[in-house]
PDB file of C-alpha atoms in Angstrom:
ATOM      1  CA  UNK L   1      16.182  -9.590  -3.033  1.00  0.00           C
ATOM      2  CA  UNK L   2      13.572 -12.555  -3.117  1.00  0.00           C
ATOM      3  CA  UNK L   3       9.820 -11.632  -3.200  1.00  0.00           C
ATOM      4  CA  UNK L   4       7.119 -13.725  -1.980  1.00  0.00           C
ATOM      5  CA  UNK L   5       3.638 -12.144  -2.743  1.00  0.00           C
ATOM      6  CA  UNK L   6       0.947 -14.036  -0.581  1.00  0.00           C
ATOM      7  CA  UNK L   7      -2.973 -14.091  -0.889  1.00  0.00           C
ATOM      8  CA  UNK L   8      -4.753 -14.828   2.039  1.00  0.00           C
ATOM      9  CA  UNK L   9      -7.893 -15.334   0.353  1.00  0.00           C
ATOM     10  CA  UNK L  10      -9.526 -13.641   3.689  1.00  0.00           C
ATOM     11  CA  UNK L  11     -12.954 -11.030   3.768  1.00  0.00           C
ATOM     12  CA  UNK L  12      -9.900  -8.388   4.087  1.00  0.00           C
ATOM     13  CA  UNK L  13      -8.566  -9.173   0.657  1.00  0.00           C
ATOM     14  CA  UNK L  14      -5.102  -9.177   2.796  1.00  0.00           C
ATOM     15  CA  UNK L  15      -1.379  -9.613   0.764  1.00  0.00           C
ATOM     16  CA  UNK L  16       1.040 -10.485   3.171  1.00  0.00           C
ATOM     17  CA  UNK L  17       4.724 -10.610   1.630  1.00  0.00           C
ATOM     18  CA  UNK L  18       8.179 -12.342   2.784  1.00  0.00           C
ATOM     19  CA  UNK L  19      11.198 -10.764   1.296  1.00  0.00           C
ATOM     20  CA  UNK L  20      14.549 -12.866   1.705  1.00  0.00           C
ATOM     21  CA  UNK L  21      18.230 -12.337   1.351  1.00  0.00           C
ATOM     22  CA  UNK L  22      19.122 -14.893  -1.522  1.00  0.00           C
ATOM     23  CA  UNK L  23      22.562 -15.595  -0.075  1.00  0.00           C
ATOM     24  CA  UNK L  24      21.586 -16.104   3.376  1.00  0.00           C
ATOM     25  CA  UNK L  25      17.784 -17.286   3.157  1.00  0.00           C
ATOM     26  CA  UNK L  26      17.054 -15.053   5.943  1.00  0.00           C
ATOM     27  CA  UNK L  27      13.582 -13.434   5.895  1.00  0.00           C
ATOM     28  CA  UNK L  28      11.067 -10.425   6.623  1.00  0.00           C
ATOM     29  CA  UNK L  29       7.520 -11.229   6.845  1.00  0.00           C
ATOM     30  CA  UNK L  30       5.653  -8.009   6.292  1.00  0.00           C
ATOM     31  CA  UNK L  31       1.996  -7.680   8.192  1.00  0.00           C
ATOM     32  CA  UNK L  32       1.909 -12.024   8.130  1.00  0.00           C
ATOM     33  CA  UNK L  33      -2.063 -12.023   9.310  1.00  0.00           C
ATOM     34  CA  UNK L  34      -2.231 -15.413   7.839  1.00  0.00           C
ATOM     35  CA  UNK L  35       1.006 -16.954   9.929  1.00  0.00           C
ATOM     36  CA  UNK L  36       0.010 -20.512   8.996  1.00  0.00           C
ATOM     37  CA  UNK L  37       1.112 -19.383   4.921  1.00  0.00           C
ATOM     38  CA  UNK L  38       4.041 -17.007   5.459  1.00  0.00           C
ATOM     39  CA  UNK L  39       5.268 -20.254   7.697  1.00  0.00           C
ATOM     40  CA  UNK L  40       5.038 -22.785   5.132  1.00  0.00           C
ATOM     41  CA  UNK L  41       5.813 -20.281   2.306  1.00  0.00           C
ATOM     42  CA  UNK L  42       8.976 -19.892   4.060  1.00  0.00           C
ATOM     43  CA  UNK L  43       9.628 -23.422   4.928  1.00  0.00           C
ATOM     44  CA  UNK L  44       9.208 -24.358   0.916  1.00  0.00           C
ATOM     45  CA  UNK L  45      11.471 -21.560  -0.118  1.00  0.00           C
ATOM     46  CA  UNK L  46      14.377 -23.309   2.753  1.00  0.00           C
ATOM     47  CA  UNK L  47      13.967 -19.407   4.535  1.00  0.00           C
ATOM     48  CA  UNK L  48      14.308 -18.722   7.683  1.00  0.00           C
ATOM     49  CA  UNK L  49      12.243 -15.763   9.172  1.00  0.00           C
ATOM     50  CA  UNK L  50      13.975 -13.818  11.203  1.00  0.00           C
ATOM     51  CA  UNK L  51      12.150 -10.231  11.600  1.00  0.00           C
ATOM     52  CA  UNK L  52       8.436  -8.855  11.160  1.00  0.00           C
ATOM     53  CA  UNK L  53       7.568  -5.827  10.260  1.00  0.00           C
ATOM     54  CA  UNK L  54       3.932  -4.261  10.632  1.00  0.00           C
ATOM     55  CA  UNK L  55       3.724  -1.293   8.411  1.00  0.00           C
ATOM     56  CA  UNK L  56       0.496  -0.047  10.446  1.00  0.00           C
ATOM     57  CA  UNK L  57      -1.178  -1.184  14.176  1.00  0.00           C
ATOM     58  CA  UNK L  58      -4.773  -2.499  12.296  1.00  0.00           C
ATOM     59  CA  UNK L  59      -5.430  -6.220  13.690  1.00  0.00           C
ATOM     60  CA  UNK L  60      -5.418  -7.585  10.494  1.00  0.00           C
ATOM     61  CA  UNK L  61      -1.625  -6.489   9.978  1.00  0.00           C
ATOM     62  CA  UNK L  62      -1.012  -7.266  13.446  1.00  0.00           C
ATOM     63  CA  UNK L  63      -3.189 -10.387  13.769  1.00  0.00           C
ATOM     64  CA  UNK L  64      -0.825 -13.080  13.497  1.00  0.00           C
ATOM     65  CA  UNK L  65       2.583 -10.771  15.422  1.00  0.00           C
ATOM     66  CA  UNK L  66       1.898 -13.392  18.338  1.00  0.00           C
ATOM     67  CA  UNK L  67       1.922 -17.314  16.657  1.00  0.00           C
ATOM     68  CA  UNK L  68       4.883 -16.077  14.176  1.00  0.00           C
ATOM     69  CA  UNK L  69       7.059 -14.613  16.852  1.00  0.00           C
ATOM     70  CA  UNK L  70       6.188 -18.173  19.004  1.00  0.00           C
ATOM     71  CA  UNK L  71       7.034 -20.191  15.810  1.00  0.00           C
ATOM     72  CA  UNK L  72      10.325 -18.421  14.927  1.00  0.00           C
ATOM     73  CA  UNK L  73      11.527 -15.878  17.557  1.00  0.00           C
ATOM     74  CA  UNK L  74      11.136 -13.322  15.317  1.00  0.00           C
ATOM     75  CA  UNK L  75      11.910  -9.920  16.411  1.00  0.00           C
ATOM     76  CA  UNK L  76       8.743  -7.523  16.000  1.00  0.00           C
ATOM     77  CA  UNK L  77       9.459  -4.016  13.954  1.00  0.00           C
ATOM     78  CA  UNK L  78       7.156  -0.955  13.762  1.00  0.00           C
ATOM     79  CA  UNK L  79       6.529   2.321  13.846  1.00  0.00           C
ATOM     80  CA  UNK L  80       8.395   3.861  16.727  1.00  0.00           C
ATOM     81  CA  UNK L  81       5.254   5.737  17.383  1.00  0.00           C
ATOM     82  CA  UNK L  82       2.996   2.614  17.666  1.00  0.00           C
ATOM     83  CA  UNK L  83       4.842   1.172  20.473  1.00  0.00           C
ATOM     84  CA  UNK L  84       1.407   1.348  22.623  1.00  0.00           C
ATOM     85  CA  UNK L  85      -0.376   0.287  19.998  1.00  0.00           C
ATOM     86  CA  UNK L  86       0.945  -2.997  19.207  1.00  0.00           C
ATOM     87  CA  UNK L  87       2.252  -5.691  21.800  1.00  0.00           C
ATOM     88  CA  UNK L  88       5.810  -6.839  22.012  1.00  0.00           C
ATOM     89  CA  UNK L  89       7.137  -4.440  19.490  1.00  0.00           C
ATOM     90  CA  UNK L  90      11.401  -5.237  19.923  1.00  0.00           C
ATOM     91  CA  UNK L  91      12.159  -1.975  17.897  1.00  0.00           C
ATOM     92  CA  UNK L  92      11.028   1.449  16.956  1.00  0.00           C
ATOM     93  CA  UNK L  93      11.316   2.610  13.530  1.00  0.00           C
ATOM     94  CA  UNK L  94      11.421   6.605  11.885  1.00  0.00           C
ATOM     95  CA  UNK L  95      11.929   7.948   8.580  1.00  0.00           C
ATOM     96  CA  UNK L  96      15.621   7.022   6.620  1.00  0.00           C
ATOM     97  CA  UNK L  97      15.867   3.890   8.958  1.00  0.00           C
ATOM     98  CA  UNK L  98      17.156   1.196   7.296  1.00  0.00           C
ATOM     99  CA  UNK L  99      15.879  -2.727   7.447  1.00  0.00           C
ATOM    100  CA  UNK L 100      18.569  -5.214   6.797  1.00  0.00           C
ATOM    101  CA  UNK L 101      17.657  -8.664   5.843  1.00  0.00           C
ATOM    102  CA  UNK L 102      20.119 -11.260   5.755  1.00  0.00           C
ATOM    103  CA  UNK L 103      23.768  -9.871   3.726  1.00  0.00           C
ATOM    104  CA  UNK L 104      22.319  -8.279   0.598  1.00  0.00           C
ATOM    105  CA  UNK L 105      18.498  -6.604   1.460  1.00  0.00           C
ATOM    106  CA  UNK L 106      18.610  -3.016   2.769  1.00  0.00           C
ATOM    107  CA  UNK L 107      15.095  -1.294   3.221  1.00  0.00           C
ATOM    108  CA  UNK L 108      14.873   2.181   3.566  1.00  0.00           C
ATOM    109  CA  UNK L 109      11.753   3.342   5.830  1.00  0.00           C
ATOM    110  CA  UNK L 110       9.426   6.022   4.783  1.00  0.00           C
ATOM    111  CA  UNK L 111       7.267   7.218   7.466  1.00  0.00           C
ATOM    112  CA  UNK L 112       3.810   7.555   5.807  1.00  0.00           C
ATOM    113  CA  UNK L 113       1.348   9.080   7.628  1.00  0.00           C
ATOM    114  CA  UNK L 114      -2.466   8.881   6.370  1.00  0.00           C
ATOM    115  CA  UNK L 115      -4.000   5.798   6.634  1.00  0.00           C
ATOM    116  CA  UNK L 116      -2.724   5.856  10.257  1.00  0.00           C
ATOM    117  CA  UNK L 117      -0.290   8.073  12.187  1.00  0.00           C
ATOM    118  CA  UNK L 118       1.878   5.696  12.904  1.00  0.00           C
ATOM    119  CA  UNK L 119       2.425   3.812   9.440  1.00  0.00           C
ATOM    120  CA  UNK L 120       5.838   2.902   7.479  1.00  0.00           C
ATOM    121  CA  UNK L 121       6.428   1.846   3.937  1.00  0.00           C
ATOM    122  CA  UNK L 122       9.314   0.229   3.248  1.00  0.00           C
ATOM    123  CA  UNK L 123      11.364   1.215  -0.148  1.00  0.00           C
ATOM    124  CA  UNK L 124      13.935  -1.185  -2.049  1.00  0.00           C
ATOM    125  CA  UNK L 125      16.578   1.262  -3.946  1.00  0.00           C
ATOM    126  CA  UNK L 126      17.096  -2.093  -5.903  1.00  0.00           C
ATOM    127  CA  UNK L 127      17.650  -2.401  -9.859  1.00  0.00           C
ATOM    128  CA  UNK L 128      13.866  -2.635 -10.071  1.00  0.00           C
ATOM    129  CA  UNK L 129      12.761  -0.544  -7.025  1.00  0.00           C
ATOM    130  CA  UNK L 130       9.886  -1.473  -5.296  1.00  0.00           C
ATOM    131  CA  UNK L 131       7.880  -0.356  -2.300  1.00  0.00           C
ATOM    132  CA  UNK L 132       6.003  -2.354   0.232  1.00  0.00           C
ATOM    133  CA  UNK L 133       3.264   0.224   1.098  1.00  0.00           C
ATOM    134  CA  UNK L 134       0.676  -1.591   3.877  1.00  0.00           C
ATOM    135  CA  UNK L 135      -2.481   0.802   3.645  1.00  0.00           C
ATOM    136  CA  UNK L 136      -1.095   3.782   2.317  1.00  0.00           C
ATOM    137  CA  UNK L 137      -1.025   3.084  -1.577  1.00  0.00           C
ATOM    138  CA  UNK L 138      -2.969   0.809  -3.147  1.00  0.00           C
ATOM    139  CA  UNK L 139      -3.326  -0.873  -6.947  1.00  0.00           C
ATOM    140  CA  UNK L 140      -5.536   2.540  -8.308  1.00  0.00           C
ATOM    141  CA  UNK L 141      -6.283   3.379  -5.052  1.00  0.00           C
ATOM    142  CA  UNK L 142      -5.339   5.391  -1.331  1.00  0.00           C
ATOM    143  CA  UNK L 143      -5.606   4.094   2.197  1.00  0.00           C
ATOM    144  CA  UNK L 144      -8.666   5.277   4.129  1.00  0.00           C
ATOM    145  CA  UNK L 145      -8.410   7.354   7.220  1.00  0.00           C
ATOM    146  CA  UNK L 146     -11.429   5.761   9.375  1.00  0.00           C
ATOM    147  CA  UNK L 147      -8.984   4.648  12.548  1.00  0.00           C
ATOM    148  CA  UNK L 148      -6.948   6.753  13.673  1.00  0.00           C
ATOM    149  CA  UNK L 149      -6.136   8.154  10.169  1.00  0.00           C
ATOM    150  CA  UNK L 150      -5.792  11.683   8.609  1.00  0.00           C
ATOM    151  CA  UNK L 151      -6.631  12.666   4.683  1.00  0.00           C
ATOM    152  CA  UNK L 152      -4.462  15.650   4.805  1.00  0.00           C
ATOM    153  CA  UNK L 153      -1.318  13.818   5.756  1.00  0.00           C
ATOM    154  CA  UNK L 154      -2.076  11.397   3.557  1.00  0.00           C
ATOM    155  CA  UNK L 155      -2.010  13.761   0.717  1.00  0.00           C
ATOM    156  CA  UNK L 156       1.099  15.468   1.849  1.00  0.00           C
ATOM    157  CA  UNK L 157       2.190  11.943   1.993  1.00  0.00           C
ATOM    158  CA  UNK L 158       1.308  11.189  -1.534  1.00  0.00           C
ATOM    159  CA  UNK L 159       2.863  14.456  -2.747  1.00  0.00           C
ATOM    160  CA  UNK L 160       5.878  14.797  -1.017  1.00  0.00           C
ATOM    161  CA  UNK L 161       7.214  11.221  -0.526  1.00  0.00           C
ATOM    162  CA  UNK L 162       5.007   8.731  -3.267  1.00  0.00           C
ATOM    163  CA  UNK L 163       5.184  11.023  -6.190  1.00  0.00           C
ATOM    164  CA  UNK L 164       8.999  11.351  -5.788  1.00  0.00           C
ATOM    165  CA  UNK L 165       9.599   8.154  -6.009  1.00  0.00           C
ATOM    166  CA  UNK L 166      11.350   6.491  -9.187  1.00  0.00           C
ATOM    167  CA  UNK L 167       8.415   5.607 -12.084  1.00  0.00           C
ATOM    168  CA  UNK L 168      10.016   2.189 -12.441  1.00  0.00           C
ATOM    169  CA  UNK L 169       9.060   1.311  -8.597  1.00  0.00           C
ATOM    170  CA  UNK L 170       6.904  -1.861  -8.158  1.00  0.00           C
ATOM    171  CA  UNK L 171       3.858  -1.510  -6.091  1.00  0.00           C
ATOM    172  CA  UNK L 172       3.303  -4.168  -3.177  1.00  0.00           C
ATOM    173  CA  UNK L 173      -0.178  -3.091  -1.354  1.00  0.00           C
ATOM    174  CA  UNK L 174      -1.358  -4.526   1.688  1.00  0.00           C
ATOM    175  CA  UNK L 175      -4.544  -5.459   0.184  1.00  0.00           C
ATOM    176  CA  UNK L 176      -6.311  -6.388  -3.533  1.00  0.00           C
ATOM    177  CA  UNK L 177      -8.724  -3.839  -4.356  1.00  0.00           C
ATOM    178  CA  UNK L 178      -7.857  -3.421  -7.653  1.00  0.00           C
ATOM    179  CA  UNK L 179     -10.965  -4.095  -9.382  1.00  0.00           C
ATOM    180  CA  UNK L 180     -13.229  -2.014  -7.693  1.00  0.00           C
ATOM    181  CA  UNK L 181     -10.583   0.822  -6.988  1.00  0.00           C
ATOM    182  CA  UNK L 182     -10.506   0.767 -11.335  1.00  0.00           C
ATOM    183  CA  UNK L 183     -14.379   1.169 -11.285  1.00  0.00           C
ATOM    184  CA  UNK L 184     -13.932   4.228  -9.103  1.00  0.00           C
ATOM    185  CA  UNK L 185     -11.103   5.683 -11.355  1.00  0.00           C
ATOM    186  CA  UNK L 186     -13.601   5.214 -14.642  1.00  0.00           C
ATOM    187  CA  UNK L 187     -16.629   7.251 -12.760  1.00  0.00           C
ATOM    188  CA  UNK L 188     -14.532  10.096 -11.690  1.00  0.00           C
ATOM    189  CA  UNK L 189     -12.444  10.057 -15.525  1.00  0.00           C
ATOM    190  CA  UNK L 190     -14.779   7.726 -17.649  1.00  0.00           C
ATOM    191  CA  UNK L 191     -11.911   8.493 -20.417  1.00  0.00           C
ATOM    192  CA  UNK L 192      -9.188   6.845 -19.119  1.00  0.00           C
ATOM    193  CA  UNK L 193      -7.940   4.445 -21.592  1.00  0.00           C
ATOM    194  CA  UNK L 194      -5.299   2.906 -19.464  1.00  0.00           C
ATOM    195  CA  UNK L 195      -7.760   2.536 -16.415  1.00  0.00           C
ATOM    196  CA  UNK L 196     -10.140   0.781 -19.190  1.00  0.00           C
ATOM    197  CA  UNK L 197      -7.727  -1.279 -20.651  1.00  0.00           C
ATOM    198  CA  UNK L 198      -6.226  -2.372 -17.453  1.00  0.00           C
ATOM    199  CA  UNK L 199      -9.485  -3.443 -16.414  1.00  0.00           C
ATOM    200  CA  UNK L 200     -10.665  -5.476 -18.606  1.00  0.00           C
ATOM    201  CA  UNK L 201      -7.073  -7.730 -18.112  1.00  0.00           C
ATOM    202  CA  UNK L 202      -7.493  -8.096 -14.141  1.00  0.00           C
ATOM    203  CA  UNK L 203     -10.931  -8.678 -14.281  1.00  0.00           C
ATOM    204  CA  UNK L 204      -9.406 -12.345 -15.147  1.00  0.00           C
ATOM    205  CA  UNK L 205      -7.037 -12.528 -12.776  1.00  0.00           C
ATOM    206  CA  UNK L 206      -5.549 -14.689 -10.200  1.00  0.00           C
ATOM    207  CA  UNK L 207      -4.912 -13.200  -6.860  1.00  0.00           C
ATOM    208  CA  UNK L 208      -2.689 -15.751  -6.547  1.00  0.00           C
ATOM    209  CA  UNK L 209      -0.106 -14.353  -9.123  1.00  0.00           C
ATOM    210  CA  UNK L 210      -1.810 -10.307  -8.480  1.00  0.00           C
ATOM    211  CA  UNK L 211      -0.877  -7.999 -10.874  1.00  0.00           C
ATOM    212  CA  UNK L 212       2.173  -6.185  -9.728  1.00  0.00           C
ATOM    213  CA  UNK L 213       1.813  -2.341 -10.686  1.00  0.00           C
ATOM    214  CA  UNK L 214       4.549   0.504 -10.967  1.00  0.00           C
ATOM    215  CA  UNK L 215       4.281   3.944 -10.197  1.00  0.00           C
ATOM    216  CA  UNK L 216       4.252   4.761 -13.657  1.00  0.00           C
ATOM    217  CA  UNK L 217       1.310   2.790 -14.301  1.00  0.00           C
ATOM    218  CA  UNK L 218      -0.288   4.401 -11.238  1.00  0.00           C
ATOM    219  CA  UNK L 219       0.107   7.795 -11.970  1.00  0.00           C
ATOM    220  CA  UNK L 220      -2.086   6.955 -15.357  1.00  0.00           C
ATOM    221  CA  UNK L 221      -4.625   5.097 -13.459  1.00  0.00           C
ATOM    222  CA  UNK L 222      -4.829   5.956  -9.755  1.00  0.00           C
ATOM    223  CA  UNK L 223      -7.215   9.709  -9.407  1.00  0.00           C
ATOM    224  CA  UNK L 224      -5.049  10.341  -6.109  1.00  0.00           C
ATOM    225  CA  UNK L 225      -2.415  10.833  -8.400  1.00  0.00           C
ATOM    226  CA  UNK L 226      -4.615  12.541 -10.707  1.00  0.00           C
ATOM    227  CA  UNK L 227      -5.165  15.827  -9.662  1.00  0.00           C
ATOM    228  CA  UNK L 228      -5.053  17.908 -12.670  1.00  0.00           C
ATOM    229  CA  UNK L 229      -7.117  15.779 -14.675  1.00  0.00           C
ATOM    230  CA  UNK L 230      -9.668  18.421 -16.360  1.00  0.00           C
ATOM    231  CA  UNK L 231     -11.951  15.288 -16.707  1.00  0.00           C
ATOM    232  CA  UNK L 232     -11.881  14.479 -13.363  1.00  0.00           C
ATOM    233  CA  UNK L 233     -11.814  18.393 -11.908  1.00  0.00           C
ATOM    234  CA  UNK L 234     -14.830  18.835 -14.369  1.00  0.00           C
ATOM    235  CA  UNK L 235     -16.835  15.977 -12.506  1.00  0.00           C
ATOM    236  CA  UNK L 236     -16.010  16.619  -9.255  1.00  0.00           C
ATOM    237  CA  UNK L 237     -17.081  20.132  -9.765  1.00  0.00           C
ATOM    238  CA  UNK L 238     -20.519  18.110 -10.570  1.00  0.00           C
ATOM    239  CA  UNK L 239     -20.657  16.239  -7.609  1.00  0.00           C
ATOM    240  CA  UNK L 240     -19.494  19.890  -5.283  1.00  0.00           C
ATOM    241  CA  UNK L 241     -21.175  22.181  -7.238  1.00  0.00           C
ATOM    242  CA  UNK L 242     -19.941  24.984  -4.820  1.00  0.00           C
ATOM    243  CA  UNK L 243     -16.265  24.349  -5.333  1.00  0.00           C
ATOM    244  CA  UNK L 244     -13.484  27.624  -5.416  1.00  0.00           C
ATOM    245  CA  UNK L 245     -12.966  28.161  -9.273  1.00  0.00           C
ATOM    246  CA  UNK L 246      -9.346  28.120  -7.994  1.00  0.00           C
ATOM    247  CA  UNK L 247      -9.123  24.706  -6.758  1.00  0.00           C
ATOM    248  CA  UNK L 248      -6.069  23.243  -5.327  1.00  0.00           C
ATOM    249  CA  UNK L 249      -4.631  19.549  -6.025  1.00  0.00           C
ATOM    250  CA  UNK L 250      -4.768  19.238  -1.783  1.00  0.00           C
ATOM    251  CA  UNK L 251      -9.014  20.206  -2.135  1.00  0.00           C
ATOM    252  CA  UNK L 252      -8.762  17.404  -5.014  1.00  0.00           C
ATOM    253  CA  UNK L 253      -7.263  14.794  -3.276  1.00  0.00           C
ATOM    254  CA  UNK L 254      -9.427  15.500  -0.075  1.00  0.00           C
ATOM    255  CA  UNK L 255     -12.817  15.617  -2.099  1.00  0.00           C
ATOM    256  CA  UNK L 256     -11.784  12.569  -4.141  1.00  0.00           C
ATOM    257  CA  UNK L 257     -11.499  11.002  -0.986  1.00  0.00           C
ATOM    258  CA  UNK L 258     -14.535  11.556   0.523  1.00  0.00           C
ATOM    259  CA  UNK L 259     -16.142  10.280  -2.779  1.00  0.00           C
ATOM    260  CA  UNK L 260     -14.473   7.215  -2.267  1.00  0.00           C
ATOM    261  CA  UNK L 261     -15.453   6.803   1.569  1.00  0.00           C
ATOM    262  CA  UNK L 262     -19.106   6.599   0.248  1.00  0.00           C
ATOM    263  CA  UNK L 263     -18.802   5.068  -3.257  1.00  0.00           C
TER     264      UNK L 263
END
């Protein structure tokens, strides 16, 4: 499996991705906003595209669906549940689908709900797994549920699908907010040493070659991973003062959350 990581360099902070079968040079171009690069990235790599997925029905996943499906007659995958939310869509997808690209790629679907209803990762059970995760996991960070979203499923997505996931799994997000999803992790744990050190490296780096996290690494530095962090339960108890004195990880995750929605 051939990875193509690509910075639009857009107000979104979008990463739109090809991933090609190396024997065939056949293609996926996952949420290509910015058709004009996933186009020439493709052309300079001698692949052909030959399907699109959006993981999610937000315009700037679905922005450029139109010019790459004129350019390469692409067939158009989503979430079977989206299929009134996003034009032309050729086929429906649902949980332990599988995407095949060229002779070698298989992708299993995950349906992730959270960041929308109607959102899919897509998981590579390769010798370094790796998941392409759109809006629902970011570098240190979670999807928002502003449109059309749902913080509840999103933490029964994180608990029951993300965290079961092999540690070794490289993390592909649909956007780069890793610096200031770091700053958030240090004010809910200031004591993070990973989350500190981690900083301080990215702070210098090029979106252009992003750092690529694992799930390891995010379960160190991400809080919605965090749950029973008595750092972090201790300060969120400061911001709520009137939380339970039993509190749940699903209370955590929703009250880290809505810190985040306003930080």
């Amino acid at each position: 499996m051939l990875v193509e990581q690509i910075w639009t360099a857009n107000a979104y902070r979008n990463f739109n991705y090809l991933i090609a079968c190396p024997e065939t040079g056949e293609a996926l171009a996952i949420d290509p906003l910015d058709h004009r690069q996933c186009l020439a990235t493709a052309k300079r790599n001698g692949w052909q595209i030959t399907q699109i997925l959006n993981t999610h029905e937000h315009g700037d996943h679905t922005g450029g669906n139109r010019a790459m499906v004129a350019q390469t007659g692409a067939k158009l995958l989503a979430h079977k549940n989206a299929k009134d939310k996003i034009r032309g869509l050729d086929q429906g997808l649902g949980a332990g689908d599988v995407v095949k690209v060229g002779k070698t790629v298989e992708l299993e679907v995950l349906d992730t709900p959270g960041h929308t209803l109607s959102h899919v990762c897509l998981f590579a059970h390769t010798d370094l797994p790796a998941l392409f995760c759109g809006d629902t996991l970011f570098n240190a960070g979670a999807g928002n549920c502003y449109h059309g979203g749902d913080p509840i499923a999103l933490y029964h997505t994180f608990i029951q699908q993300l965290t079961k996931l092999p540690d070794t799994t490289r993390i592909y997000p649909g956007h780069e907010y890793i610096i200031n999803n770091l700053r958030f992790t240090l004010d809910r744990e200031p004591d993070n040493a990973q989350a500190i050190a981690l900083l301080s490296k990215v702070k210098l780096q090029d979106p252009n070659q992003a750092f690529v996290s694992t799930l390891a690494l995010e379960k160190e530095i991400n809080t919605f991973f965090r749950l029973d962090s008595p750092t972090l339960i201790r300060k969120l108890r400061e911001a709520f003062p009137d939380l339970p004195k039993d509190l749940d990880p699903q209370k955590v995750f929703l009250k880290l959350r809505e810190l985040r929605n306003k930080w």
